Amino acid sequence: MCAPSRYDQARAYKKGGIMPVSRKFPCRRVSRRSVLQSSAAMLSAPLVAKATAAFGQEKLAGTGEVVVYGYGGSFTQNLRKYVFDPFTKATGIRVVDVIADLAGPQLKAMHEAGRVDWDVAFLSDVEPGYALLREAGMFMPIDYSLWDDEALKGVPESARRTDAVVAFQNATLLVYDERAFPKGGPKNWSEFWNVKEFPGPRGYNGVGGPAPILFALMADGVAHKDLWPLSDDKIDRALKKLDQIKPHITKWWAAGGEPIQLLINREYALSSVFDGRALAAIKRGLPIRMVWDGATIGATDWTVLKGGPNSANAQKFIAFVNRAETAAAFTQAAGYPGPNLNQLKYLPADLVPLISINPDNAAKAVRLDATWVLAKRPDGKTNADHIQERWLAWRAQ
């Protein structure tokens, strides 16, 4: 069972005067959770969003509680201090934590049992269970009437969906060790493949998924606008391109922490890396350079669960967390940015160039096409399943 220890709870909450509440649910360990926890743990403490009655405003004031799912560890502890407790101070609504690795299996079980115990949950938009839960009608429409005008203008329409709103986005990108390339390293995936001009041991995501295929296509000259959909001929082309770099990959990494550690140890000179891991390493003063050209960006959404015990409070929580100052606190606490672009003026100047919502970085990146990834093929399998089968077969050669 996954839940914070009593020591962790006491340490996280002792200053707030709010008794911690933990509800345990079964979970399994996956790299995504550890990536988010570790990235959040290594970032400097953010400024706390203004938590005043005026900031809460009458329309967000309330009583009782709201049950919010999180990944646990430092991720949830940081959000507690810099987002949840300010929400309670501003509105009078207490945030109750529930912890699990992935929300999807828990939500499926609740739906089947006809009893929903949570109010708010994160779900990755490329998680297969997301589409099934949406089809089952498990998510309430987001009440955008509670949002400040600033938040509505700051959060792009593409992130404000009918029954979900982006909570944060994560990227996988090219990173290199500045010690290996003191005069400047590769600037894109084509140069990652250029072993003559940029020699050195390389790392690459060995788990699979769309990102490694997209990187290879960009290395082979495919323009960003022409990447989707990943048709079979494009997958063939990507795997053929990967044949060229395969002998130069010293280790195919599987866990999020591996490539950064191998870069630090100089076992890699360059590698694909999760942005939160790279950001945390840079904040620790390590000589890591992030390359945003060709980064792939995915999103994880907030959802308000239909039938949850505190739906009205859940809507107020979603409205609060998407305000610019709260969004800036969330980004610093979690290590991954929420969508409100107005938060950029509240973030430390040295952090802005390192995150995916920086307009310069966003213009160079490629967004994952979640709709296509989860769409079913004629054989009944999803495109995600098909890509994974092709990837594993290629790796086995």
C-alpha positions as a printed NumPy array, in Angstrom:
array([[  0.   ,   0.   ,   0.   ],
       [  1.322,   3.466,  -0.858],
       [  0.916,   6.303,   1.606],
       [  3.201,   8.807,   3.298],
       [  4.852,   7.643,   6.503],
       [  3.77 ,   9.296,   9.744],
       [  7.14 ,  11.   ,   9.88 ],
       [  6.718,  12.389,   6.354],
       [  3.197,  13.581,   7.118],
       [  4.217,  15.267,  10.348],
       [  7.188,  16.962,   8.723],
       [  5.104,  18.155,   5.768],
       [  2.218,  19.522,   7.789],
       [  3.489,  20.537,  11.218],
       [  3.745,  24.247,  10.348],
       [  0.301,  24.563,   8.864],
       [ -1.816,  23.737,  11.872],
       [ -3.789,  21.33 ,   9.675],
       [ -4.026,  17.687,  10.635],
       [ -2.771,  15.469,   7.805],
       [ -5.194,  13.078,   6.228],
       [ -4.02 ,  10.098,   4.195],
       [ -6.132,   7.507,   2.442],
       [ -4.281,   4.449,   1.254],
       [ -4.802,   2.801,  -2.112],
       [ -2.863,  -0.039,  -3.729],
       [ -0.197,   1.039,  -6.174],
       [  2.799,  -0.166,  -8.116],
       [  6.133,   1.521,  -8.562],
       [  6.72 ,   3.103, -11.954],
       [  9.37 ,   5.449, -13.236],
       [  6.931,   8.299, -13.899],
       [  6.192,   8.764, -10.219],
       [  9.834,   8.614,  -9.201],
       [ 10.74 ,  11.086, -11.934],
       [  8.198,  13.592, -10.666],
       [  9.158,  13.089,  -7.037],
       [ 12.884,  13.399,  -7.632],
       [ 12.583,  16.428,  -9.881],
       [ 10.443,  18.233,  -7.329],
       [ 12.794,  17.354,  -4.487],
       [ 15.82 ,  18.961,  -6.126],
       [ 14.273,  22.325,  -7.045],
       [ 14.739,  25.384,  -4.89 ],
       [ 11.8  ,  26.43 ,  -2.731],
       [  9.285,  28.558,  -4.654],
       [  7.592,  31.667,  -3.442],
       [  4.258,  30.922,  -1.817],
       [  1.296,  32.306,  -3.74 ],
       [ -0.57 ,  35.083,  -1.975],
       [ -3.   ,  33.39 ,   0.385],
       [ -5.391,  36.101,   1.508],
       [ -9.129,  36.395,   1.709],
       [ -9.028,  38.868,  -1.164],
       [ -7.016,  36.472,  -3.279],
       [ -9.47 ,  33.661,  -2.494],
       [-12.388,  35.896,  -3.476],
       [-15.95 ,  35.26 ,  -2.493],
       [-16.663,  32.894,  -5.364],
       [-13.939,  30.481,  -4.185],
       [-14.671,  30.691,  -0.461],
       [-16.1  ,  27.563,   1.104],
       [-15.982,  24.965,   3.854],
       [-15.198,  21.293,   4.172],
       [-12.582,  19.515,   2.101],
       [-11.497,  18.417,  -1.362],
       [ -9.795,  15.067,  -2.004],
       [ -6.878,  15.467,  -4.428],
       [ -4.808,  12.639,  -5.871],
       [ -1.011,  12.947,  -6.102],
       [  2.158,  10.916,  -6.613],
       [  3.353,  11.17 ,  -3.017],
       [  6.84 ,  11.855,  -1.701],
       [  8.428,  15.237,  -2.263],
       [  6.041,  15.941,  -5.155],
       [  2.995,  15.965,  -2.888],
       [  4.869,  17.494,   0.049],
       [  5.953,  20.455,  -2.079],
       [  2.461,  20.934,  -3.488],
       [  1.074,  20.766,   0.031],
       [  3.317,  23.596,   1.204],
       [  3.225,  25.86 ,  -1.835],
       [ -0.201,  25.185,  -3.377],
       [ -2.572,  23.217,  -1.145],
       [ -2.056,  25.103,   2.12 ],
       [ -2.308,  28.521,   0.377],
       [ -5.579,  27.303,  -1.165],
       [ -6.88 ,  26.392,   2.286],
       [ -5.818,  29.737,   3.73 ],
       [ -7.478,  31.653,   0.914],
       [-10.725,  29.68 ,   0.675],
       [-11.242,  27.803,   3.943],
       [-11.355,  24.468,   2.079],
       [ -9.014,  21.76 ,   3.36 ],
       [ -7.092,  19.593,   0.865],
       [ -6.971,  15.867,   1.604],
       [ -4.197,  13.868,  -0.079],
       [ -4.572,  10.447,  -1.658],
       [ -1.489,   8.725,  -3.013],
       [ -0.998,   6.24 ,  -5.866],
       [  1.421,   5.696,  -8.738],
       [ -1.224,   6.027, -11.447],
       [ -4.777,   7.277, -11.093],
       [ -6.251,   5.309, -13.989],
       [ -6.518,   1.848, -12.36 ],
       [ -7.952,   3.34 ,  -9.16 ],
       [-10.541,   5.361, -11.056],
       [-11.535,   2.327, -13.105],
       [-12.109,   0.381,  -9.897],
       [-14.197,   3.213,  -8.438],
       [-16.281,   3.421, -11.597],
       [-16.936,  -0.311, -11.601],
       [-17.819,  -0.245,  -7.895],
       [-20.161,   2.708,  -8.359],
       [-18.436,   4.656,  -5.603],
       [-16.101,   7.607,  -6.216],
       [-13.929,   8.546,  -3.224],
       [-11.737,  11.21 ,  -4.855],
       [-12.602,  14.646,  -6.184],
       [ -9.603,  15.626,  -8.341],
       [ -7.129,  13.442, -10.219],
       [ -4.168,  13.777, -12.585],
       [ -4.287,  11.724, -15.785],
       [ -1.763,  11.665, -18.62 ],
       [ -3.454,  12.385, -21.927],
       [ -1.645,   9.42 , -23.522],
       [ -2.642,   7.009, -20.74 ],
       [ -4.96 ,   4.399, -22.304],
       [ -7.287,   4.442, -19.316],
       [ -7.937,   8.156, -19.803],
       [ -9.916,   7.687, -23.002],
       [-11.915,   4.807, -21.53 ],
       [-12.787,   6.779, -18.403],
       [-13.796,   9.766, -20.499],
       [-16.035,   7.558, -22.647],
       [-17.586,   6.197, -19.45 ],
       [-18.519,   9.756, -18.463],
       [-16.416,   9.836, -15.31 ],
       [-15.272,  13.463, -15.653],
       [-17.364,  16.537, -14.914],
       [-17.27 ,  19.598, -17.169],
       [-14.799,  22.173, -15.845],
       [-16.602,  25.219, -14.405],
       [-14.706,  28.007, -16.129],
       [-17.126,  30.604, -14.69 ],
       [-15.114,  30.369, -11.452],
       [-11.872,  31.316, -13.197],
       [-10.362,  34.784, -13.05 ],
       [-10.18 ,  36.652, -16.33 ],
       [ -6.378,  36.567, -16.017],
       [ -6.396,  32.762, -15.823],
       [ -8.704,  32.428, -18.827],
       [ -6.381,  34.622, -20.848],
       [ -3.193,  33.015, -19.544],
       [ -4.181,  29.374, -20.082],
       [ -4.34 ,  28.633, -23.838],
       [ -7.647,  27.365, -25.201],
       [ -5.92 ,  24.143, -26.236],
       [ -5.239,  23.441, -22.546],
       [ -8.81 ,  24.277, -21.454],
       [-10.881,  21.293, -22.479],
       [-14.528,  20.679, -21.737],
       [-13.923,  18.06 , -19.042],
       [-10.219,  18.531, -18.244],
       [ -7.548,  21.197, -18.036],
       [ -3.805,  20.691, -18.397],
       [ -2.145,  20.4  , -14.992],
       [  1.426,  20.274, -16.229],
       [  3.398,  19.293, -19.288],
       [  6.533,  17.195, -19.492],
       [  9.121,  16.893, -22.22 ],
       [ 11.814,  14.531, -23.441],
       [ 14.701,  16.339, -25.054],
       [ 18.333,  16.202, -26.107],
       [ 20.794,  17.016, -23.324],
       [ 24.581,  17.091, -23.412],
       [ 27.486,  17.369, -20.997],
       [ 29.158,  20.767, -21.43 ],
       [ 32.465,  19.25 , -20.305],
       [ 32.393,  17.01 , -23.377],
       [ 31.602,  19.904, -25.718],
       [ 33.205,  23.063, -24.257],
       [ 32.772,  24.911, -27.566],
       [ 29.104,  23.955, -27.869],
       [ 27.302,  20.694, -28.395],
       [ 24.654,  19.457, -30.838],
       [ 21.743,  21.785, -31.515],
       [ 19.219,  19.237, -32.831],
       [ 18.635,  15.515, -33.434],
       [ 20.428,  15.551, -36.781],
       [ 23.572,  16.594, -34.948],
       [ 22.958,  13.92 , -32.287],
       [ 23.377,  11.437, -35.157],
       [ 26.563,  13.203, -36.342],
       [ 29.171,  11.138, -34.501],
       [ 32.098,  12.713, -36.373],
       [ 31.477,  16.315, -35.373],
       [ 30.046,  15.403, -31.979],
       [ 31.892,  12.283, -30.831],
       [ 31.208,  10.581, -27.543],
       [ 29.118,   7.861, -25.887],
       [ 25.404,   8.307, -26.347],
       [ 22.294,   7.412, -24.397],
       [ 18.788,   6.869, -25.72 ],
       [ 15.37 ,   6.011, -24.322],
       [ 15.101,   2.229, -24.426],
       [ 11.537,   1.992, -23.145],
       [  9.954,   2.948, -26.445],
       [  6.864,   4.979, -27.198],
       [  6.47 ,   7.67 , -29.856],
       [  9.373,   9.899, -28.74 ],
       [ 12.29 ,   7.71 , -29.945],
       [ 10.557,   7.317, -33.312],
       [  9.985,  11.067, -33.598],
       [ 13.616,  11.849, -32.746],
       [ 14.839,   9.532, -35.503],
       [ 12.482,  11.068, -38.068],
       [ 13.666,  14.562, -37.194],
       [ 17.261,  13.363, -37.469],
       [ 16.393,  12.107, -40.958],
       [ 15.104,  15.509, -42.003],
       [ 11.355,  15.25 , -41.443],
       [  9.909,  18.662, -40.594],
       [  7.999,  19.02 , -37.35 ],
       [  4.744,  19.716, -39.167],
       [  5.057,  16.486, -41.148],
       [  5.714,  14.081, -38.258],
       [  2.107,  13.148, -37.485],
       [  0.525,  10.743, -38.054],
       [  3.216,   8.096, -37.577],
       [  2.266,   5.923, -40.531],
       [  3.969,   2.573, -41.1  ],
       [  6.262,   4.013, -43.741],
       [  7.4  ,   6.681, -41.286],
       [  8.021,   4.065, -38.608],
       [ 10.052,   2.056, -41.151],
       [ 12.046,   5.167, -41.974],
       [ 12.673,   5.912, -38.294],
       [ 13.877,   2.395, -37.511],
       [ 16.203,   2.48 , -40.515],
       [ 17.633,   5.746, -39.205],
       [ 17.99 ,   4.23 , -35.748],
       [ 20.092,   1.427, -37.289],
       [ 22.728,   4.089, -37.948],
       [ 22.992,   5.298, -34.36 ],
       [ 22.441,   1.959, -32.616],
       [ 26.174,   1.019, -32.479],
       [ 26.922,   4.331, -30.726],
       [ 24.383,   3.906, -27.924],
       [ 26.376,   2.7  , -24.925],
       [ 23.292,   2.105, -22.799],
       [ 19.57 ,   2.197, -23.485],
       [ 18.161,   3.85 , -20.387],
       [ 14.906,   2.741, -18.81 ],
       [ 14.499,   4.8  , -15.61 ],
       [ 14.307,   8.587, -15.611],
       [ 17.303,   9.074, -13.333],
       [ 19.708,   6.975, -15.389],
       [ 20.73 ,   9.378, -18.17 ],
       [ 21.53 ,  12.266, -15.811],
       [ 23.64 ,  10.059, -13.573],
       [ 25.477,   8.615, -16.571],
       [ 26.096,  12.118, -17.895],
       [ 27.49 ,  13.143, -14.504],
       [ 29.738,  10.05 , -14.487],
       [ 30.846,  10.89 , -18.063],
       [ 29.55 ,   7.522, -19.269],
       [ 27.36 ,   9.555, -21.632],
       [ 28.38 ,  12.695, -23.464],
       [ 24.83 ,  13.264, -24.726],
       [ 21.456,  11.6  , -24.359],
       [ 17.696,  11.958, -24.491],
       [ 16.448,  12.996, -21.024],
       [ 13.239,  13.993, -19.245],
       [ 13.142,  17.772, -18.841],
       [ 12.379,  17.699, -15.114],
       [ 15.467,  15.601, -14.452],
       [ 17.657,  17.909, -16.523],
       [ 16.208,  20.986, -14.843],
       [ 16.884,  19.58 , -11.383],
       [ 20.482,  18.763, -12.359],
       [ 21.075,  22.277, -13.677],
       [ 19.627,  23.789, -10.512],
       [ 22.194,  21.743,  -8.59 ],
       [ 24.959,  23.377, -10.618],
       [ 25.762,  20.406, -12.859],
       [ 27.192,  21.167, -16.338],
       [ 24.153,  20.002, -18.302],
       [ 22.804,  21.835, -21.364],
       [ 19.209,  21.367, -22.543],
       [ 18.448,  21.441, -26.292],
       [ 14.817,  22.307, -27.016],
       [ 14.863,  21.862, -30.794],
       [ 12.923,  18.658, -31.385],
       [ 11.835,  18.113, -27.775],
       [  8.601,  16.121, -27.483],
       [  5.972,  17.495, -25.127],
       [  3.097,  15.633, -23.504],
       [  0.51 ,  16.76 , -20.974],
       [ -1.079,  15.533, -17.776],
       [ -4.554,  16.859, -17.028],
       [ -6.562,  17.817, -13.983],
       [ -9.966,  16.121, -13.951],
       [-12.943,  16.643, -11.633],
       [-14.516,  13.272, -10.933],
       [-18.239,  12.872, -11.425],
       [-19.812,  11.547,  -8.252],
       [-16.944,  12.699,  -6.055],
       [-17.835,  13.72 ,  -2.488],
       [-16.847,  17.395,  -2.881],
       [-17.359,  18.36 ,  -6.52 ],
       [-18.106,  22.034,  -5.864],
       [-14.878,  22.4  ,  -3.875],
       [-13.01 ,  20.54 ,  -6.605],
       [-14.083,  23.144,  -9.152],
       [-12.855,  25.912,  -6.842],
       [ -9.521,  24.134,  -6.443],
       [ -9.05 ,  23.889, -10.215],
       [ -9.857,  27.595, -10.58 ],
       [ -7.37 ,  28.54 ,  -7.843],
       [ -4.456,  26.447,  -9.075],
       [ -4.673,  27.942, -12.561],
       [ -4.133,  31.521, -11.412],
       [ -0.784,  32.91 , -12.507],
       [  0.838,  33.21 ,  -9.081],
       [ -0.401,  29.802,  -7.969],
       [  0.701,  28.322, -11.303],
       [  4.201,  29.713, -10.735],
       [  4.293,  28.144,  -7.278],
       [  3.087,  24.833,  -8.753],
       [  5.778,  24.883, -11.448],
       [  8.55 ,  25.451,  -8.919],
       [  7.145,  22.931,  -6.447],
       [  6.56 ,  20.17 ,  -9.003],
       [  9.422,  20.782, -11.42 ],
       [  7.01 ,  20.73 , -14.369],
       [  5.121,  23.779, -15.652],
       [  1.416,  24.346, -15.586],
       [ -0.08 ,  25.982, -18.686],
       [ -0.746,  29.565, -17.51 ],
       [  1.718,  31.663, -19.515],
       [  1.197,  34.655, -17.211],
       [  3.149,  32.782, -14.554],
       [  6.375,  33.553, -16.424],
       [  6.544,  36.987, -14.8  ],
       [  6.42 ,  35.396, -11.323],
       [  9.115,  32.768, -11.936],
       [ 12.821,  33.27 , -11.157],
       [ 14.617,  34.687, -14.189],
       [ 17.067,  31.788, -14.319],
       [ 14.224,  29.248, -14.446],
       [ 12.281,  30.704, -17.372],
       [ 14.764,  29.604, -20.118],
       [ 14.674,  26.037, -18.797],
       [ 10.969,  25.208, -19.022],
       [  8.756,  24.083, -21.872],
       [  6.207,  26.905, -21.672],
       [  8.897,  29.461, -22.474],
       [  7.672,  30.65 , -25.902],
       [ 11.125,  30.208, -27.466],
       [ 11.303,  26.591, -26.272],
       [  7.696,  25.816, -27.149],
       [  8.228,  27.03 , -30.73 ],
       [ 10.986,  24.447, -31.23 ],
       [  9.193,  21.505, -29.639],
       [  6.797,  18.851, -30.974],
       [  3.579,  18.045, -29.151],
       [  2.504,  14.44 , -28.833],
       [ -0.709,  13.777, -30.716],
       [ -2.586,  12.042, -27.904],
       [ -5.709,  11.473, -30.004],
       [ -3.726,   9.624, -32.668],
       [ -1.606,   7.697, -30.147],
       [ -4.707,   6.261, -28.457],
       [ -6.74 ,   5.699, -31.64 ],
       [ -7.473,   2.101, -32.576],
       [ -6.18 ,   0.444, -35.722],
       [ -8.222,  -1.953, -37.876],
       [ -6.842,  -4.906, -35.865],
       [ -8.235,  -3.434, -32.645],
       [ -4.869,  -2.43 , -31.232],
       [ -4.053,   1.189, -30.493],
       [ -1.384,   3.061, -32.409],
       [  0.58 ,   3.12 , -29.157],
       [  0.477,  -0.695, -29.012],
       [  1.592,  -0.947, -32.63 ],
       [  4.536,   1.408, -32.153],
       [  5.613,  -0.504, -29.07 ],
       [  5.506,  -3.838, -30.884],
       [  7.62 ,  -2.44 , -33.717],
       [ 10.065,  -0.908, -31.244],
       [ 10.527,  -4.08 , -29.226],
       [ 11.017,  -6.162, -32.364],
       [ 13.68 ,  -3.736, -33.589],
       [ 15.458,  -3.7  , -30.223],
       [ 15.557,  -7.483, -30.254],
       [ 17.423,  -7.623, -33.581]])
